Amino acid sequence: IPYPSSLALGPHGWLQVVNYLVTGALLVVFSVGFAKGLDGVLGRIAGLLTIGFALTVLLTALRIDHSMLSSEDPETWNGWLHALGALAGLLLALVAMIFAGLALRRDPEMRVQAIVSFLAPIAVIAAGFTPLGLAGSLLTVFAWYAVLGVGLVRAENRATSLATALPPGVSILSTTALMRALSRRASSSCARDRAPIARPRPEGRPLLPIVST
């Protein structure tokens, strides 16, 4: 892992260690907030995966070994944990992108983020074959986080604008709950309309024809 992990070596390597710690902590905070805003099983899985990736960034704060600069095996426990964190982080990020796309695809406010999430794994893998290598893949993952952040900020701004336009005493939460209730009622009404209607049998008519001999 020559770059960017190699920056943690040398007399000023502590700066890169702090960089990993700060980046990981910020990603944990963002991922926890992102997970709270997702509904359903797919949303919970996507939230847990994004949190897992953020934790692996914290794990990479452990310094690599000099032997790893020449693609050799680590020599110390911290080198092994660093390599494990980098590999697990990329795998978690790839799976998180897919589940995030599935969780956001029905949200009209985050439709662009859903499409980007489906395309992001391809971009991450392709970036790994560029001259940037692993650094390119990591930059692509961080770019995906940035796209999610932009979508969440815009959705929050729309919600704030709606809240300021509401009459006094009406909250955005109550309005959202009302809209969801109306949506569920409309869905159940459509289901009843599509269901076959059992026509009543005229009175006096037998269920089976009577054959007289």
mmCIF file of C-alpha atoms in Angstrom, residues 21-171:
data_model
loop_
_atom_site.group_PDB
_atom_site.id
_atom_site.type_symbol
_atom_site.label_atom_id
_atom_site.label_comp_id
_atom_site.label_asym_id
_atom_site.label_seq_id
_atom_site.Cartn_x
_atom_site.Cartn_y
_atom_site.Cartn_z
ATOM 1 C CA LEU A 21 -8.599 9.806 12.552
ATOM 2 C CA VAL A 22 -10.365 13.057 11.686
ATOM 3 C CA THR A 23 -11.662 11.707 8.372
ATOM 4 C CA GLY A 24 -12.902 8.519 10.002
ATOM 5 C CA ALA A 25 -14.631 10.412 12.818
ATOM 6 C CA LEU A 26 -16.387 12.744 10.364
ATOM 7 C CA LEU A 27 -17.498 9.781 8.259
ATOM 8 C CA VAL A 28 -18.884 8.043 11.352
ATOM 9 C CA VAL A 29 -20.944 11.114 12.270
ATOM 10 C CA PHE A 30 -22.221 11.467 8.699
ATOM 11 C CA SER A 31 -23.001 7.751 8.372
ATOM 12 C CA VAL A 32 -24.960 7.663 11.645
ATOM 13 C CA GLY A 33 -27.083 10.603 10.488
ATOM 14 C CA PHE A 34 -27.530 9.012 7.055
ATOM 15 C CA ALA A 35 -28.623 5.720 8.630
ATOM 16 C CA LYS A 36 -31.248 7.461 10.787
ATOM 17 C CA GLY A 37 -32.849 8.960 7.696
ATOM 18 C CA LEU A 38 -33.343 5.624 5.921
ATOM 19 C CA ASP A 39 -36.411 3.418 6.303
ATOM 20 C CA GLY A 40 -36.966 -0.281 5.790
ATOM 21 C CA VAL A 41 -34.644 -3.258 5.854
ATOM 22 C CA LEU A 42 -32.599 -2.054 2.881
ATOM 23 C CA GLY A 43 -32.118 1.323 4.532
ATOM 24 C CA ARG A 44 -30.917 -0.223 7.794
ATOM 25 C CA ILE A 45 -28.455 -2.426 5.931
ATOM 26 C CA ALA A 46 -27.152 0.531 3.911
ATOM 27 C CA GLY A 47 -26.746 2.575 7.090
ATOM 28 C CA LEU A 48 -24.825 -0.172 8.876
ATOM 29 C CA LEU A 49 -22.540 -0.668 5.878
ATOM 30 C CA THR A 50 -21.703 3.028 5.631
ATOM 31 C CA ILE A 51 -20.943 3.098 9.353
ATOM 32 C CA GLY A 52 -18.752 0.024 8.904
ATOM 33 C CA PHE A 53 -16.747 1.725 6.168
ATOM 34 C CA ALA A 54 -16.244 4.770 8.378
ATOM 35 C CA LEU A 55 -14.904 2.541 11.160
ATOM 36 C CA THR A 56 -12.416 0.930 8.781
ATOM 37 C CA VAL A 57 -11.065 4.400 7.975
ATOM 38 C CA LEU A 58 -10.336 4.789 11.689
ATOM 39 C CA LEU A 59 -8.617 1.403 11.597
ATOM 40 C CA THR A 60 -6.286 2.532 8.816
ATOM 41 C CA ALA A 61 -4.881 5.149 11.193
ATOM 42 C CA LEU A 62 -2.545 2.362 12.335
ATOM 43 C CA ARG A 63 0.749 2.774 10.483
ATOM 44 C CA ILE A 64 1.865 0.437 7.748
ATOM 45 C CA ASP A 65 5.214 -1.335 7.658
ATOM 46 C CA HIS A 66 8.106 -0.402 5.375
ATOM 47 C CA SER A 67 7.885 -3.860 3.835
ATOM 48 C CA MET A 68 4.407 -3.034 2.527
ATOM 49 C CA LEU A 69 5.859 -0.303 0.318
ATOM 50 C CA SER A 70 7.294 -2.997 -1.929
ATOM 51 C CA SER A 71 4.059 -5.058 -1.917
ATOM 52 C CA GLU A 72 5.389 -7.500 0.688
ATOM 53 C CA ASP A 73 3.482 -8.881 3.659
ATOM 54 C CA PRO A 74 3.196 -6.755 6.806
ATOM 55 C CA GLU A 75 5.672 -7.425 9.596
ATOM 56 C CA THR A 76 3.754 -6.063 12.600
ATOM 57 C CA TRP A 77 0.230 -6.348 13.987
ATOM 58 C CA ASN A 78 -0.554 -2.740 13.150
ATOM 59 C CA GLY A 79 0.524 -3.340 9.556
ATOM 60 C CA TRP A 80 -1.818 -6.318 9.290
ATOM 61 C CA LEU A 81 -4.713 -4.362 10.809
ATOM 62 C CA HIS A 82 -4.062 -1.486 8.423
ATOM 63 C CA ALA A 83 -4.149 -3.809 5.414
ATOM 64 C CA LEU A 84 -7.267 -5.555 6.731
ATOM 65 C CA GLY A 85 -8.997 -2.218 7.290
ATOM 66 C CA ALA A 86 -8.200 -1.002 3.769
ATOM 67 C CA LEU A 87 -9.445 -4.205 2.124
ATOM 68 C CA ALA A 88 -12.567 -4.500 4.280
ATOM 69 C CA GLY A 89 -13.319 -0.810 3.800
ATOM 70 C CA LEU A 90 -13.393 -1.055 0.030
ATOM 71 C CA LEU A 91 -15.612 -4.148 0.128
ATOM 72 C CA LEU A 92 -18.009 -2.514 2.589
ATOM 73 C CA ALA A 93 -18.151 0.642 0.473
ATOM 74 C CA LEU A 94 -19.013 -1.305 -2.698
ATOM 75 C CA VAL A 95 -21.844 -3.186 -1.010
ATOM 76 C CA ALA A 96 -23.045 -0.049 0.808
ATOM 77 C CA MET A 97 -23.404 1.784 -2.508
ATOM 78 C CA ILE A 98 -25.679 -0.911 -3.908
ATOM 79 C CA PHE A 99 -27.895 -1.048 -0.818
ATOM 80 C CA ALA A 100 -28.011 2.747 -0.626
ATOM 81 C CA GLY A 101 -29.225 2.868 -4.215
ATOM 82 C CA LEU A 102 -31.923 0.309 -3.442
ATOM 83 C CA ALA A 103 -33.002 2.210 -0.327
ATOM 84 C CA LEU A 104 -33.128 5.609 -2.079
ATOM 85 C CA ARG A 105 -34.645 4.613 -5.415
ATOM 86 C CA ARG A 106 -38.225 5.291 -4.247
ATOM 87 C CA ASP A 107 -37.412 8.664 -2.703
ATOM 88 C CA PRO A 108 -38.069 11.432 -5.271
ATOM 89 C CA GLU A 109 -35.833 13.811 -3.309
ATOM 90 C CA MET A 110 -32.837 11.447 -3.576
ATOM 91 C CA ARG A 111 -33.350 9.910 -7.003
ATOM 92 C CA VAL A 112 -30.110 11.344 -8.367
ATOM 93 C CA GLN A 113 -28.219 9.945 -5.378
ATOM 94 C CA ALA A 114 -29.797 6.541 -6.002
ATOM 95 C CA ILE A 115 -28.585 6.500 -9.607
ATOM 96 C CA VAL A 116 -25.106 7.623 -8.557
ATOM 97 C CA SER A 117 -25.042 4.895 -5.904
ATOM 98 C CA PHE A 118 -25.756 2.215 -8.514
ATOM 99 C CA LEU A 119 -22.988 3.531 -10.800
ATOM 100 C CA ALA A 120 -20.444 4.246 -8.068
ATOM 101 C CA PRO A 121 -19.178 0.635 -7.634
ATOM 102 C CA ILE A 122 -18.201 0.531 -11.303
ATOM 103 C CA ALA A 123 -16.365 3.837 -10.927
ATOM 104 C CA VAL A 124 -14.545 2.622 -7.796
ATOM 105 C CA ILE A 125 -13.312 -0.537 -9.519
ATOM 106 C CA ALA A 126 -12.339 1.353 -12.679
ATOM 107 C CA ALA A 127 -10.423 3.944 -10.661
ATOM 108 C CA GLY A 128 -8.319 1.163 -9.183
ATOM 109 C CA PHE A 129 -6.876 0.427 -12.623
ATOM 110 C CA THR A 130 -5.806 4.016 -13.203
ATOM 111 C CA PRO A 131 -2.320 5.305 -12.286
ATOM 112 C CA LEU A 132 -3.774 6.479 -8.968
ATOM 113 C CA GLY A 133 -4.559 2.895 -7.998
ATOM 114 C CA LEU A 134 -5.990 2.492 -4.499
ATOM 115 C CA ALA A 135 -5.939 6.240 -3.946
ATOM 116 C CA GLY A 136 -8.224 6.693 -6.958
ATOM 117 C CA SER A 137 -10.689 4.157 -5.584
ATOM 118 C CA LEU A 138 -10.716 5.901 -2.200
ATOM 119 C CA LEU A 139 -11.247 9.287 -3.825
ATOM 120 C CA THR A 140 -14.223 7.842 -5.710
ATOM 121 C CA VAL A 141 -15.721 6.533 -2.466
ATOM 122 C CA PHE A 142 -15.309 9.936 -0.833
ATOM 123 C CA ALA A 143 -16.900 11.572 -3.894
ATOM 124 C CA TRP A 144 -19.905 9.263 -3.438
ATOM 125 C CA TYR A 145 -20.193 10.399 0.184
ATOM 126 C CA ALA A 146 -20.087 14.000 -1.033
ATOM 127 C CA VAL A 147 -22.943 13.368 -3.492
ATOM 128 C CA LEU A 148 -25.005 11.853 -0.678
ATOM 129 C CA GLY A 149 -24.251 14.856 1.496
ATOM 130 C CA VAL A 150 -25.363 17.314 -1.189
ATOM 131 C CA GLY A 151 -28.630 15.423 -1.613
ATOM 132 C CA LEU A 152 -29.303 15.388 2.120
ATOM 133 C CA VAL A 153 -28.597 19.115 2.437
ATOM 134 C CA ARG A 154 -30.962 19.928 -0.424
ATOM 135 C CA ALA A 155 -33.688 17.729 1.047
ATOM 136 C CA GLU A 156 -33.235 19.430 4.416
ATOM 137 C CA ASN A 157 -33.467 22.864 2.789
ATOM 138 C CA ARG A 158 -36.721 21.910 1.071
ATOM 139 C CA ALA A 159 -38.131 20.623 4.359
ATOM 140 C CA THR A 160 -37.105 23.846 6.111
ATOM 141 C CA SER A 161 -38.750 25.943 3.403
ATOM 142 C CA LEU A 162 -41.943 23.931 3.768
ATOM 143 C CA ALA A 163 -41.858 24.305 7.533
ATOM 144 C CA THR A 164 -41.626 28.103 7.293
ATOM 145 C CA ALA A 165 -44.622 28.168 4.933
ATOM 146 C CA LEU A 166 -46.860 26.174 7.286
ATOM 147 C CA PRO A 167 -49.486 27.868 9.438
ATOM 148 C CA PRO A 168 -48.620 28.510 13.106
ATOM 149 C CA GLY A 169 -48.926 25.427 15.268
ATOM 150 C CA VAL A 170 -48.412 22.967 12.388
ATOM 151 C CA SER A 171 -45.062 21.206 12.357
#
